Amino acid sequence: MTLRSAWHNACETSPCIPFILRIALWDGGRAQSRHERRVVKIEIAAEPQSISVELDRTALVIIDMQRDFLEPGGFGETLGNDVSRLQAAVKPLQAVLAAARDTGMLIIHTREGHRPDLSDAPPAKVERGAPSKRIGDEGPMGRILVRGEPGHDIVPELYPIEGEPVIDKPGKGAFYQTDLEIMLRNCAIDYLVVAGVTTEVCVNTTVREANDRGYRCIVLGDCCASYFPEFHEMGLKMIKAQGGIFGWVSDSHRMLAALAHANKVRTLRKA
Ligand code: C5J
């Protein structure tokens, strides 16, 4: 294996190697200064105003696109929800995911769920409400919201590919009791493009956690969904209100336009 192919393999299997580090290291060690480096900046049209992001400092974070939330017989349905509502987010998110993969940006998936012995599931969560089945009970897709069960897995349309980290989280927020923060820090990430389900629960909780930690979050509205259309709408409004108190709200079309621009810049630079 040549040094070059070894390096390419390392880049492919280690999504945390940011572009600039890849360029700097492959440059035979002639590391570029922050000012010299060839940063790819993209402008994402959003509310309350557009935001300019550095691509190599941006991660796409896909929240809980799991069968347990999107398919009949899972956790979402046991709570009495119409799970078909969440399907609306799949196609737009699929398009963004494909375009993001083309740029080589960091892509992180999360899954909500618990250890089979439920030792990480607070009784207050397991005992909550009057669901038809509780967390840990046997359902048509295996035990409800338990890691390793078919229902806990990500839907096939958005399935992670090799090199895309998957964060298993016991709570609603992706930062709580997970290694997401250290992963983002090690990858020098400042901007999070956030999508997934549900808008007002795990997406909102994660964005608020991220905002308090200093990340700039851009939420793609049509790539998120809720069992309750009014909560979806308000969940997005709460993020962008007051000058973007928790972040920015955009959508798949505007994100795709920004990613297309990034790919064009890359191609021109390679030529
Ligand atoms: C919920 C989630 N709704 N992923 N989880 O319980 O939003």
CSV table of C-alpha atoms and ligand atoms in Angstrom, one decimal:
chain,number,residue,atom,x,y,z
A,1,MET,CA,0.0,0.0,0.0
A,2,THR,CA,1.4,3.4,-1.0
A,3,LEU,CA,1.6,6.2,1.5
A,4,ARG,CA,-1.0,8.0,-0.5
A,5,SER,CA,-3.5,5.1,-0.5
A,6,ALA,CA,-2.9,4.6,3.3
A,7,TRP,CA,-3.7,8.2,3.9
A,8,HIS,CA,-6.9,8.0,1.8
A,9,ASN,CA,-8.0,4.9,3.8
A,10,ALA,CA,-7.3,6.7,7.0
A,11,CYS,CA,-9.4,9.7,5.9
A,12,GLU,CA,-12.2,7.4,4.9
A,13,THR,CA,-12.4,5.5,8.1
A,14,SER,CA,-11.7,8.6,10.4
A,15,PRO,CA,-14.4,11.2,9.8
A,16,CYS,CA,-12.8,13.3,12.5
A,17,ILE,CA,-9.9,14.2,10.3
A,18,PRO,CA,-11.0,17.6,9.1
A,19,PHE,CA,-10.3,18.7,5.5
A,20,ILE,CA,-7.7,21.2,6.4
A,21,LEU,CA,-5.8,18.8,8.5
A,22,ARG,CA,-6.0,16.3,5.6
A,23,ILE,CA,-4.7,19.0,3.2
A,24,ALA,CA,-2.0,20.1,5.6
A,25,LEU,CA,-0.7,16.6,6.3
A,26,TRP,CA,-0.9,15.5,2.7
A,27,ASP,CA,1.0,18.6,1.8
A,28,GLY,CA,4.1,16.9,3.0
A,29,GLY,CA,3.9,18.6,6.4
A,30,ARG,CA,3.9,22.2,5.0
A,31,ALA,CA,1.1,23.0,7.3
A,32,GLN,CA,-0.8,26.1,6.2
A,33,SER,CA,-1.6,28.8,8.7
A,34,ARG,CA,-5.2,29.5,9.5
A,35,HIS,CA,-5.0,32.5,7.1
A,36,GLU,CA,-3.3,30.6,4.3
A,37,ARG,CA,-5.6,27.6,4.3
A,38,ARG,CA,-8.1,27.2,1.5
A,39,VAL,CA,-11.3,27.4,3.5
A,40,VAL,CA,-14.5,26.5,1.8
A,41,LYS,CA,-17.2,28.9,3.0
A,42,ILE,CA,-20.8,28.4,2.2
A,43,GLU,CA,-23.7,30.8,2.8
A,44,ILE,CA,-26.9,29.1,4.0
A,45,ALA,CA,-30.0,31.1,3.5
A,46,ALA,CA,-32.0,30.9,6.7
A,47,GLU,CA,-34.1,32.7,9.2
A,48,PRO,CA,-33.7,35.0,11.0
A,49,GLN,CA,-30.9,35.7,8.6
A,50,SER,CA,-28.5,33.8,6.3
A,51,ILE,CA,-25.4,32.3,7.9
A,52,SER,CA,-21.9,31.8,6.5
A,53,VAL,CA,-20.3,28.6,7.6
A,54,GLU,CA,-16.9,26.9,7.1
A,55,LEU,CA,-17.6,23.5,5.6
A,56,ASP,CA,-14.8,21.8,7.4
A,57,ARG,CA,-16.0,23.1,10.7
A,58,THR,CA,-19.6,21.9,10.0
A,59,ALA,CA,-21.3,18.6,10.9
A,60,LEU,CA,-24.6,17.3,9.8
A,61,VAL,CA,-26.3,15.8,12.9
A,62,ILE,CA,-29.2,13.5,12.2
A,63,ILE,CA,-31.3,12.9,15.2
A,64,ASP,CA,-33.1,9.6,16.0
A,65,MET,CA,-34.4,8.6,12.5
A,66,GLN,CA,-35.1,5.2,14.0
A,67,ARG,CA,-37.8,2.6,13.2
A,68,ASP,CA,-39.0,3.0,16.8
A,69,PHE,CA,-40.2,6.5,16.0
A,70,LEU,CA,-41.1,6.2,12.3
A,71,GLU,CA,-42.6,2.8,11.9
A,72,PRO,CA,-45.8,1.2,13.3
A,73,GLY,CA,-45.2,-1.0,16.4
A,74,GLY,CA,-42.4,1.1,17.8
A,75,PHE,CA,-42.0,3.5,20.8
A,76,GLY,CA,-43.8,6.4,19.0
A,77,GLU,CA,-46.9,4.4,18.3
A,78,THR,CA,-47.0,2.9,21.8
A,79,LEU,CA,-47.4,6.5,23.0
A,80,GLY,CA,-50.5,6.8,20.9
A,81,ASN,CA,-49.0,8.8,18.0
A,82,ASP,CA,-49.6,8.7,14.3
A,83,VAL,CA,-46.2,7.7,13.2
A,84,SER,CA,-46.9,8.3,9.5
A,85,ARG,CA,-46.5,12.0,10.1
A,86,LEU,CA,-42.7,11.6,10.5
A,87,GLN,CA,-42.3,10.2,7.0
A,88,ALA,CA,-42.4,13.7,5.6
A,89,ALA,CA,-38.8,14.3,6.8
A,90,VAL,CA,-37.3,11.2,5.1
A,91,LYS,CA,-37.1,12.3,1.4
A,92,PRO,CA,-35.8,15.8,2.0
A,93,LEU,CA,-33.3,14.5,4.5
A,94,GLN,CA,-32.2,11.8,2.1
A,95,ALA,CA,-31.3,14.4,-0.5
A,96,VAL,CA,-29.4,16.5,2.0
A,97,LEU,CA,-27.5,13.4,3.3
A,98,ALA,CA,-26.4,12.4,-0.2
A,99,ALA,CA,-25.2,16.0,-1.0
A,100,ALA,CA,-23.4,16.3,2.4
A,101,ARG,CA,-21.7,12.9,1.7
A,102,ASP,CA,-20.5,14.3,-1.6
A,103,THR,CA,-18.8,17.2,0.1
A,104,GLY,CA,-17.1,14.9,2.6
A,105,MET,CA,-18.4,16.8,5.6
A,106,LEU,CA,-18.7,15.1,8.9
A,107,ILE,CA,-22.0,13.3,9.4
A,108,ILE,CA,-23.2,12.1,12.8
A,109,HIS,CA,-26.3,10.0,13.5
A,110,THR,CA,-27.9,9.6,16.9
A,111,ARG,CA,-30.3,7.0,18.3
A,112,GLU,CA,-32.3,7.2,21.4
A,113,GLY,CA,-32.4,4.0,23.4
A,114,HIS,CA,-31.3,2.0,26.4
A,115,ARG,CA,-29.2,-1.0,27.4
A,116,PRO,CA,-31.0,-4.3,27.4
A,117,ASP,CA,-31.0,-4.4,31.2
A,118,LEU,CA,-32.5,-0.8,31.3
A,119,SER,CA,-29.8,0.3,33.8
A,120,ASP,CA,-29.5,3.6,32.0
A,121,ALA,CA,-33.3,4.2,31.7
A,122,PRO,CA,-34.5,6.4,34.5
A,123,PRO,CA,-37.6,4.9,36.2
A,124,ALA,CA,-39.2,8.3,35.7
A,125,LYS,CA,-38.9,7.7,32.0
A,126,VAL,CA,-40.0,4.1,31.9
A,127,GLU,CA,-43.0,4.6,34.2
A,128,ARG,CA,-44.2,7.8,32.4
A,129,GLY,CA,-47.7,8.0,31.1
A,130,ALA,CA,-49.9,5.1,30.0
A,131,PRO,CA,-48.4,3.7,26.8
A,132,SER,CA,-49.7,0.5,25.3
A,133,LYS,CA,-46.2,-0.9,25.8
A,134,ARG,CA,-43.4,0.4,28.0
A,135,ILE,CA,-39.7,0.8,27.2
A,136,GLY,CA,-38.2,-2.7,27.3
A,137,ASP,CA,-41.4,-4.5,26.5
A,138,GLU,CA,-41.5,-6.9,23.6
A,139,GLY,CA,-43.0,-5.4,20.4
A,140,PRO,CA,-43.2,-6.4,16.7
A,141,MET,CA,-39.8,-4.8,16.1
A,142,GLY,CA,-38.2,-6.3,19.3
A,143,ARG,CA,-38.0,-4.7,22.7
A,144,ILE,CA,-39.2,-1.1,22.7
A,145,LEU,CA,-36.4,1.5,22.6
A,146,VAL,CA,-33.7,-1.1,23.5
A,147,ARG,CA,-30.3,-1.0,21.8
A,148,GLY,CA,-29.6,-3.8,19.4
A,149,GLU,CA,-33.3,-4.5,18.7
A,150,PRO,CA,-34.6,-4.0,15.1
A,151,GLY,CA,-36.8,-1.1,16.2
A,152,HIS,CA,-33.9,0.8,17.6
A,153,ASP,CA,-32.1,0.9,14.3
A,154,ILE,CA,-32.0,3.7,11.8
A,155,VAL,CA,-34.5,3.6,8.9
A,156,PRO,CA,-33.0,2.1,5.7
A,157,GLU,CA,-33.3,5.3,3.7
A,158,LEU,CA,-31.0,7.1,6.0
A,159,TYR,CA,-28.8,4.3,7.1
A,160,PRO,CA,-25.3,5.4,8.2
A,161,ILE,CA,-22.4,4.4,5.9
A,162,GLU,CA,-18.9,3.3,7.1
A,163,GLY,CA,-17.1,6.1,8.8
A,164,GLU,CA,-20.2,8.0,10.0
A,165,PRO,CA,-20.3,8.0,13.8
A,166,VAL,CA,-23.5,6.8,15.5
A,167,ILE,CA,-24.2,8.2,19.0
A,168,ASP,CA,-26.4,6.2,21.3
A,169,LYS,CA,-28.1,8.4,23.7
A,170,PRO,CA,-30.3,7.5,26.7
A,171,GLY,CA,-32.0,10.9,26.8
A,172,LYS,CA,-33.6,13.4,24.5
A,173,GLY,CA,-30.6,15.6,24.1
A,174,ALA,CA,-27.6,14.2,22.1
A,175,PHE,CA,-25.1,15.8,24.5
A,176,TYR,CA,-26.4,14.2,27.6
A,177,GLN,CA,-24.3,11.2,28.7
A,178,THR,CA,-22.7,10.8,25.3
A,179,ASP,CA,-19.3,11.5,23.7
A,180,LEU,CA,-20.8,13.8,21.1
A,181,GLU,CA,-19.1,16.9,22.5
A,182,ILE,CA,-15.6,15.5,22.6
A,183,MET,CA,-16.1,14.2,19.1
A,184,LEU,CA,-17.1,17.6,17.8
A,185,ARG,CA,-14.3,19.3,19.7
A,186,ASN,CA,-11.7,16.9,18.3
A,187,CYS,CA,-13.0,17.5,14.8
A,188,ALA,CA,-12.9,21.3,15.3
A,189,ILE,CA,-16.6,21.6,14.6
A,190,ASP,CA,-18.3,25.0,15.2
A,191,TYR,CA,-21.5,24.7,13.1
A,192,LEU,CA,-24.2,22.0,13.4
A,193,VAL,CA,-26.7,21.4,10.6
A,194,VAL,CA,-29.5,19.6,12.5
A,195,ALA,CA,-32.3,17.4,11.3
A,196,GLY,CA,-34.4,14.5,12.5
A,197,VAL,CA,-37.2,13.7,14.8
A,198,THR,CA,-39.0,14.9,16.7
A,199,THR,CA,-38.8,18.6,16.2
A,200,GLU,CA,-40.0,19.7,19.6
A,201,VAL,CA,-38.4,16.9,21.6
A,202,CYS,CA,-35.0,15.5,20.7
A,203,VAL,CA,-34.2,18.1,17.9
A,204,ASN,CA,-35.0,21.0,20.2
A,205,THR,CA,-33.3,19.6,23.2
A,206,THR,CA,-30.2,18.9,21.3
A,207,VAL,CA,-30.1,22.3,19.7
A,208,ARG,CA,-30.5,24.0,23.1
A,209,GLU,CA,-27.7,21.9,24.6
A,210,ALA,CA,-25.5,22.7,21.6
A,211,ASN,CA,-26.3,26.4,21.7
A,212,ASP,CA,-25.3,26.6,25.4
A,213,ARG,CA,-22.0,24.9,24.4
A,214,GLY,CA,-21.3,27.6,21.8
A,215,TYR,CA,-22.3,25.8,18.7
A,216,ARG,CA,-24.1,27.6,15.9
A,217,CYS,CA,-27.0,25.4,14.9
A,218,ILE,CA,-28.9,25.5,11.6
A,219,VAL,CA,-32.1,23.4,11.7
A,220,LEU,CA,-33.5,22.2,8.5
A,221,GLY,CA,-37.3,22.5,9.0
A,222,ASP,CA,-38.5,20.1,6.3
A,223,CYS,CA,-35.9,17.5,7.4
A,224,CYS,CA,-37.5,17.5,10.8
A,225,ALA,CA,-41.0,16.2,11.8
A,226,SER,CA,-43.3,15.8,14.7
A,227,TYR,CA,-46.4,13.8,15.5
A,228,PHE,CA,-48.0,17.2,16.2
A,229,PRO,CA,-47.9,19.7,13.3
A,230,GLU,CA,-48.4,22.6,15.7
A,231,PHE,CA,-45.5,21.5,17.8
A,232,HIS,CA,-43.3,21.2,14.7
A,233,GLU,CA,-44.2,24.7,13.7
A,234,MET,CA,-43.7,26.2,17.1
A,235,GLY,CA,-40.5,24.1,17.7
A,236,LEU,CA,-39.0,25.8,14.7
A,237,LYS,CA,-40.3,29.2,15.6
A,238,MET,CA,-38.8,29.0,19.1
A,239,ILE,CA,-35.4,28.3,17.6
A,240,LYS,CA,-35.3,31.3,15.3
A,241,ALA,CA,-37.2,33.8,17.5
A,242,GLN,CA,-35.6,36.8,19.1
A,243,GLY,CA,-32.8,37.1,16.5
A,244,GLY,CA,-32.2,33.3,16.6
A,245,ILE,CA,-32.1,32.7,20.3
A,246,PHE,CA,-31.2,29.0,19.8
A,247,GLY,CA,-30.1,29.1,16.2
A,248,TRP,CA,-31.1,29.4,12.6
A,249,VAL,CA,-33.9,27.7,10.6
A,250,SER,CA,-33.4,26.7,7.0
A,251,ASP,CA,-34.7,23.9,4.8
A,252,SER,CA,-33.5,21.2,2.4
A,253,HIS,CA,-33.7,23.4,-0.7
A,254,ARG,CA,-31.6,26.1,0.7
A,255,MET,CA,-29.1,23.7,2.2
A,256,LEU,CA,-28.8,21.8,-1.1
A,257,ALA,CA,-28.1,25.1,-2.9
A,258,ALA,CA,-25.3,25.9,-0.4
A,259,LEU,CA,-23.8,22.4,-0.7
A,260,ALA,CA,-24.0,22.5,-4.5
A,261,HIS,CA,-22.0,25.8,-4.4
A,262,ALA,CA,-19.4,24.1,-2.1
A,263,ASN,CA,-19.0,21.2,-4.5
A,264,LYS,CA,-18.6,23.7,-7.4
A,265,VAL,CA,-15.8,25.5,-5.5
A,266,ARG,CA,-14.1,22.3,-4.7
A,267,THR,CA,-14.2,21.2,-8.4
A,268,LEU,CA,-12.9,24.5,-9.6
A,269,ARG,CA,-10.0,24.4,-7.1
A,270,LYS,CA,-9.1,20.8,-8.2
A,271,ALA,CA,-9.0,21.8,-11.9
B,1,C5J,C1,-39.1,11.3,21.6
B,1,C5J,C2,-37.3,11.9,20.1
B,1,C5J,N1,-40.0,12.1,21.0
B,1,C5J,N2,-36.4,11.4,19.4
B,1,C5J,N3,-37.9,11.2,21.1
B,1,C5J,O1,-39.4,10.7,22.6
B,1,C5J,O2,-37.8,13.0,19.8
